[in-house]
mmCIF file of C-alpha atoms in Angstrom:
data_model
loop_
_atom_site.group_PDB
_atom_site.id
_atom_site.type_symbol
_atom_site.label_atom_id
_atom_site.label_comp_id
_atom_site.label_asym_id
_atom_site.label_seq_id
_atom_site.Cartn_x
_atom_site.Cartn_y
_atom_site.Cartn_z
ATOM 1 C CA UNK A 199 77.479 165.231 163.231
ATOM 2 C CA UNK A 200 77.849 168.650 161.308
ATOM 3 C CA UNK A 201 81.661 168.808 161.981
ATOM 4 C CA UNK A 202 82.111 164.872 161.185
ATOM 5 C CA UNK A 203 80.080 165.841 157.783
ATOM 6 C CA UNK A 204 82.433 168.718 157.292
ATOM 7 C CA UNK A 205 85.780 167.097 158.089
ATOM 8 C CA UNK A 206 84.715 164.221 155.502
ATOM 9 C CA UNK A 207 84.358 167.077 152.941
ATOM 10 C CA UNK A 208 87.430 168.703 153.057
ATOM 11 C CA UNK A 209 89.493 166.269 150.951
ATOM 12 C CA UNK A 210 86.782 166.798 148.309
ATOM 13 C CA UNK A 211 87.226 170.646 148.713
ATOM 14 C CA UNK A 212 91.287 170.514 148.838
ATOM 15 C CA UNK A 213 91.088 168.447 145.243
ATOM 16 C CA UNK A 214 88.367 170.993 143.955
ATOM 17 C CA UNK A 215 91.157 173.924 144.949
ATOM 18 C CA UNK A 216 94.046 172.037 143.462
ATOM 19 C CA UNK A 217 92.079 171.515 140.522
ATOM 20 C CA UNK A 218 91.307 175.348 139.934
ATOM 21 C CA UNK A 219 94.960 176.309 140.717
ATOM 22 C CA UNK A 220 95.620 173.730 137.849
ATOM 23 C CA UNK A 221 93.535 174.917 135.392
ATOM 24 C CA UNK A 222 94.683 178.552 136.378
ATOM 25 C CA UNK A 223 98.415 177.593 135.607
ATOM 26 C CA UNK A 224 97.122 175.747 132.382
ATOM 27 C CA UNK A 225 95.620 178.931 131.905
ATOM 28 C CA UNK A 226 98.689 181.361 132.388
ATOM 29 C CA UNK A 227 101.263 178.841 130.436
ATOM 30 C CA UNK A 228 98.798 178.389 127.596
ATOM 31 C CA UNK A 229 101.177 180.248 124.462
ATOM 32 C CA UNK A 230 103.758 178.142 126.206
ATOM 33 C CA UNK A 231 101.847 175.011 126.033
ATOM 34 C CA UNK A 232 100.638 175.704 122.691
ATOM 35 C CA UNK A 233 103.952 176.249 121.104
ATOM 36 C CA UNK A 234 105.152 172.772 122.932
ATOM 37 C CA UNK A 235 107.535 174.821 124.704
ATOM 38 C CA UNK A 236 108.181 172.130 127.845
ATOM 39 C CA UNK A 237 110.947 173.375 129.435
ATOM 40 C CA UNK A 238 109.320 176.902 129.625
ATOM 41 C CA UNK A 239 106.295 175.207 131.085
ATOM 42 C CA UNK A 240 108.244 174.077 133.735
ATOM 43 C CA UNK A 241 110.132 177.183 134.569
ATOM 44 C CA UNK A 242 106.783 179.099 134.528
ATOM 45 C CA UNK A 243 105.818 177.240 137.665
ATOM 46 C CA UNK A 244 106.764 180.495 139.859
ATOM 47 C CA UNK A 245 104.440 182.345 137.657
ATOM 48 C CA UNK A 246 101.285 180.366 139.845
ATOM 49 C CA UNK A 247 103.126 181.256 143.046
ATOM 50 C CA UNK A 248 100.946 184.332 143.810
ATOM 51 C CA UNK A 249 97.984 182.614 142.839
ATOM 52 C CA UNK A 250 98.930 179.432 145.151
ATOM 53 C CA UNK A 251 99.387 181.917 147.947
ATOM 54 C CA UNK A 252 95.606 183.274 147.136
ATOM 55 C CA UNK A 253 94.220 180.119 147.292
ATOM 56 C CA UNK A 254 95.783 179.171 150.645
ATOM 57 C CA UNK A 255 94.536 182.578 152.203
ATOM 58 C CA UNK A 256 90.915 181.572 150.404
ATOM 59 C CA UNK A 257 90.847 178.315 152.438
ATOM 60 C CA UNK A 258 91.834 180.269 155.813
ATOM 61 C CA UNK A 259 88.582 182.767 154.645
ATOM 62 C CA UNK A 260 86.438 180.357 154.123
ATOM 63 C CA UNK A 261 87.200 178.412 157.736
ATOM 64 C CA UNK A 262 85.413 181.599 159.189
ATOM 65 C CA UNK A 263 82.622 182.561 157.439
ATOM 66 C CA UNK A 264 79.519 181.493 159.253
ATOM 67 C CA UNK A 265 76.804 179.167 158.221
ATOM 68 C CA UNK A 266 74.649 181.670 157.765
ATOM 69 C CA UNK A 267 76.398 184.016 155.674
ATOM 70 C CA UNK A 268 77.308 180.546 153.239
ATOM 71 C CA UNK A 269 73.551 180.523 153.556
ATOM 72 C CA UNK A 270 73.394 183.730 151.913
ATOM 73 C CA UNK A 271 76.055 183.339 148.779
ATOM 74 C CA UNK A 272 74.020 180.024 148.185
ATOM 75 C CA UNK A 273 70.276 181.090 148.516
ATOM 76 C CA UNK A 274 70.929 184.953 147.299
ATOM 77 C CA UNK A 275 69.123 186.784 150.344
ATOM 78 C CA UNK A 276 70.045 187.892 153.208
ATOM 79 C CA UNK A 277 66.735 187.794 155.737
ATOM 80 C CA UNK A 278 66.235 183.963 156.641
ATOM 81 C CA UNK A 279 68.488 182.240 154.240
ATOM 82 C CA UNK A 280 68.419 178.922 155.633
ATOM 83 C CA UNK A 281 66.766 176.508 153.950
ATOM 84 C CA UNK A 282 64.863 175.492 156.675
ATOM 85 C CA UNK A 283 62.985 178.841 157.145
ATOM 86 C CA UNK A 284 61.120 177.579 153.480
ATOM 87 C CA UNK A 285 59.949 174.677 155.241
ATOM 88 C CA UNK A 286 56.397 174.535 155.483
ATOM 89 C CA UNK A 287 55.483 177.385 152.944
ATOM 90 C CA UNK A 288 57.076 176.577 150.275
ATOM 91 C CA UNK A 289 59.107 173.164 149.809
ATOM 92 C CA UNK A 290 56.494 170.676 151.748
ATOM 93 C CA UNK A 291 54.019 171.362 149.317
ATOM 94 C CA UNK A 292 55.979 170.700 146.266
ATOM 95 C CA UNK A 293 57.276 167.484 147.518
ATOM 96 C CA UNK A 294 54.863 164.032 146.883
ATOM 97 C CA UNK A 295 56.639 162.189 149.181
ATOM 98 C CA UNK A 296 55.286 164.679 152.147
ATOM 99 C CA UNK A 297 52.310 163.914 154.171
ATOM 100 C CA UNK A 298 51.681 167.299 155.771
ATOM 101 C CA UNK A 299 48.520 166.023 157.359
ATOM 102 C CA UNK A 300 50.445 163.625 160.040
ATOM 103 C CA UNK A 301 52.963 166.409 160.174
ATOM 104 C CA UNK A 302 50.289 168.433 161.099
ATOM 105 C CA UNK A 303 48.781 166.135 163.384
ATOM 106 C CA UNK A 304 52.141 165.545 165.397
ATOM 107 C CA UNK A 305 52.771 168.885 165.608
ATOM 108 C CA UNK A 306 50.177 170.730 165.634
ATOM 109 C CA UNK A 307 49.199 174.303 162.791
ATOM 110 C CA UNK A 308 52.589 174.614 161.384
ATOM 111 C CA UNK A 309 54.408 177.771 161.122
ATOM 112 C CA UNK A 310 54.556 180.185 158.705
ATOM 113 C CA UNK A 311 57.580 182.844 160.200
ATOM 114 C CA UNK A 312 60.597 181.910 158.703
ATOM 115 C CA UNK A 313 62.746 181.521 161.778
ATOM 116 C CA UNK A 314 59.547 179.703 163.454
ATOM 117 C CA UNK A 315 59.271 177.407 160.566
ATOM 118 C CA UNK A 316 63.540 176.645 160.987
ATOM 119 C CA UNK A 317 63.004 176.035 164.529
ATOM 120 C CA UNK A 318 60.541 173.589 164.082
ATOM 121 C CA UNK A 319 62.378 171.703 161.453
ATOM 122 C CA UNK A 320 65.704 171.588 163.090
ATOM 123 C CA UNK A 321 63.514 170.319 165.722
ATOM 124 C CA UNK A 322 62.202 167.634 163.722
ATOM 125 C CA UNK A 323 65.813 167.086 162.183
ATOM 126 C CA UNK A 324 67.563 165.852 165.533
ATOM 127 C CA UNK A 325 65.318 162.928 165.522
ATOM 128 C CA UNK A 326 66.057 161.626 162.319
ATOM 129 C CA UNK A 327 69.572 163.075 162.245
ATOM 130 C CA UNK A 328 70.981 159.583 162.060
ATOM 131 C CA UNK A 329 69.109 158.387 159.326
ATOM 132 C CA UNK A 330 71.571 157.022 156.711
ATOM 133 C CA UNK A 331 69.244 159.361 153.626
ATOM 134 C CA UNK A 332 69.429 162.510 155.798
ATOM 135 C CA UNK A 333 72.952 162.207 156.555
ATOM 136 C CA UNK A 334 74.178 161.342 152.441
ATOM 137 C CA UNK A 335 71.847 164.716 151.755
ATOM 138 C CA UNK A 336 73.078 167.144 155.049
ATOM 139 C CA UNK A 337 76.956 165.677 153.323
ATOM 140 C CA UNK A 338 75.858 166.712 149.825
ATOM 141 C CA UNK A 339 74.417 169.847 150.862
ATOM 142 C CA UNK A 340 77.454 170.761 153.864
ATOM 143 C CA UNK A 341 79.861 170.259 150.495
ATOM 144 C CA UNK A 342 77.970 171.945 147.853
ATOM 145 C CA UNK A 343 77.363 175.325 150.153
ATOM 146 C CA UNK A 344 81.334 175.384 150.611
ATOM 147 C CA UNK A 345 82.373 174.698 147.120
ATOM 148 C CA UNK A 346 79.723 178.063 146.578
ATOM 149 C CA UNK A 347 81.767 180.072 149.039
ATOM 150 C CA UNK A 348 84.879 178.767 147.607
ATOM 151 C CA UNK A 349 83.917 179.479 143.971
ATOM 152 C CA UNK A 350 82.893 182.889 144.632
ATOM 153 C CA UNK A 351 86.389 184.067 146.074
ATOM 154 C CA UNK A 352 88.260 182.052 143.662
ATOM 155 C CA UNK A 353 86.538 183.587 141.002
ATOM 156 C CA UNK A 354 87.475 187.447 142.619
ATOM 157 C CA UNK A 355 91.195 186.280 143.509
ATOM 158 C CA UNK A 356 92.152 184.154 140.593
ATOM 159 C CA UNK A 357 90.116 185.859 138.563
ATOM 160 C CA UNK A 358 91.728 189.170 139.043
ATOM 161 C CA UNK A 359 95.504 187.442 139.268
ATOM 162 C CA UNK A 360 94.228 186.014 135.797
ATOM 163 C CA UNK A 361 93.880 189.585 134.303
ATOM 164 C CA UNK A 362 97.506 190.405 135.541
ATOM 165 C CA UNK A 363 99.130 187.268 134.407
ATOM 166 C CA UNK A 364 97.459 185.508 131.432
ATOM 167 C CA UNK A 365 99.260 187.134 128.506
ATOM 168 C CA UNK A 366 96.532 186.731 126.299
ATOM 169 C CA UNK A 367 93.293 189.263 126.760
ATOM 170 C CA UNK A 368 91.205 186.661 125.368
ATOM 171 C CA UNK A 369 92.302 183.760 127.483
ATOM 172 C CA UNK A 370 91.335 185.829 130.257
ATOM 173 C CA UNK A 371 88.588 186.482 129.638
ATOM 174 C CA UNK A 372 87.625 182.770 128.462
ATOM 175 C CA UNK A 373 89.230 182.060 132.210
ATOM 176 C CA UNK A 374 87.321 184.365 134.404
ATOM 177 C CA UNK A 375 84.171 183.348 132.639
ATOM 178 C CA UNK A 376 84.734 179.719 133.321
ATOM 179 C CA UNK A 377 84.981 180.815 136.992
ATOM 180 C CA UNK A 378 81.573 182.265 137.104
ATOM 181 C CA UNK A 379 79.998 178.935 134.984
ATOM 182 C CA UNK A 380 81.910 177.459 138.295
ATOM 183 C CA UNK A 381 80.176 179.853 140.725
ATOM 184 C CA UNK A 382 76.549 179.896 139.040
ATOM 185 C CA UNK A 383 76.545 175.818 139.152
ATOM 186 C CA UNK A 384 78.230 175.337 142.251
ATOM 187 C CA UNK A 385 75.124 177.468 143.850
ATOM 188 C CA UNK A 386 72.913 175.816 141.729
ATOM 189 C CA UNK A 387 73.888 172.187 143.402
ATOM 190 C CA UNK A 388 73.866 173.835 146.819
ATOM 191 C CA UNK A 389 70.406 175.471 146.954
ATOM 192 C CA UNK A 390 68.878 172.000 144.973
ATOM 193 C CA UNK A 391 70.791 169.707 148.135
ATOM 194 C CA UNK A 392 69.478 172.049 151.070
ATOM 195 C CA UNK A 393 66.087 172.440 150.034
ATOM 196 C CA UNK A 394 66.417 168.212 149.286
ATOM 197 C CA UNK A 395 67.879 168.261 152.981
ATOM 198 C CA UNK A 396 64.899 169.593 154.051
ATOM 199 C CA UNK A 397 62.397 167.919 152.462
ATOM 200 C CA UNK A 398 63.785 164.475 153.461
ATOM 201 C CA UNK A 399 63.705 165.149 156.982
ATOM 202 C CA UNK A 400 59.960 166.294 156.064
ATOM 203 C CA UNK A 401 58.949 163.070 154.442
ATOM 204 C CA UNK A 402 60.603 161.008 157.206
ATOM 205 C CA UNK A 403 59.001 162.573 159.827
ATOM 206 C CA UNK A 404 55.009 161.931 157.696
ATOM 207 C CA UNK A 405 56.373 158.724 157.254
ATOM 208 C CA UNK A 406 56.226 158.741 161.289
ATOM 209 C CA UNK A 407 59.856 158.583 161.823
#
């Protein structure tokens, strides 16, 4: 289910990249573009070369970071980032729709050890794994965690080929900071879906699902 979710995603994530290199090339021709210089803006195509390159080797990165270290760029710790070790201490009880009591009941004292408490959810999670909500929320979150990843290193690659190749200091500047808006919203989305991720399988499972 995970790698269906994931293979879904990628045309999402190749438009997000293409976009970026876009706005990066928009970025580099912008005197050109200003001055309505078209035929310069076409031969300045070569100029996003380098930065096309970066973008490719970005995508290959990406492919082989691990969950867990995604985990960490989203959630901003590196002990137990998974969502799922927050299960029971911190997001049940700040979601209505959770009945901990027939959690509790079906399960037993729930844990409070974070890799205890991710066990037991991912337990709980295979049995409601098919559940249309749980699947539109593991798709939003599977998405949202990559984009993070991917933000992050295009902000350090583009951002840097930015500094060499946008003529103007400012524009650069303007650019680079528009990649971290990208980065700190990006994460943002990611840590709201996988804590929503695991709350839904939560409320499914009080529901007695």
């Amino acid at each position: 289910m995970g790698e269906s979710l994931k293979d879904k995603n990628k045309y999402l994530l190749f438009g997000i990249v293409a976009a970026n290199l876009a706005v990066y090339y928009a970025a580099v021709q912008n005197d050109t573009i200003v001055t309505g210089d078209w035929s310069g803006l076409v031969q300045g195509v070569g100029n996003a070369l380098p930065a096309g390159f970066g973008l490719v080797l970005i995508g290959i990165i990406n492919a082989q970071i691990s969950a867990e270290t995604k985990s960490r760029i989203v959630f901003m710790r590196w002990r137990n980032p998974l969502p799922g070790c927050e299960a029971f201490t911190r997001l049940a009880s700040a979601d209505p729709r959770i009945d901990l009591s027939s959690i509790q009941s079906a399960y037993g004292p729930l844990p409070t050890d974070p890799l205890q408490q991710n066990a037991l959810w991912y337990k709980m999670y295979k049995s409601v794994e098919t559940d249309p909500s749980v699947i539109q929320v593991h798709r939003d979150y599977l998405l949202t965690r990559d984009y993070t990843g991917l933000s992050l290193m295009m902000a350090i690659v583009l951002g840097a080929a930015g500094f060499i190749q946008i003529p103007s200091a400012g524009t650069a500047v303007l650019y680079f900071a528009l990649l971290l808006v990208q980065f700190i919203l990006s994460s943002r989305s990611a840590r709201n879906h996988g804590r929503r991720f695991v709350t839904t399988v939560l409320a499914l499972k009080g529901a007695g699902r």
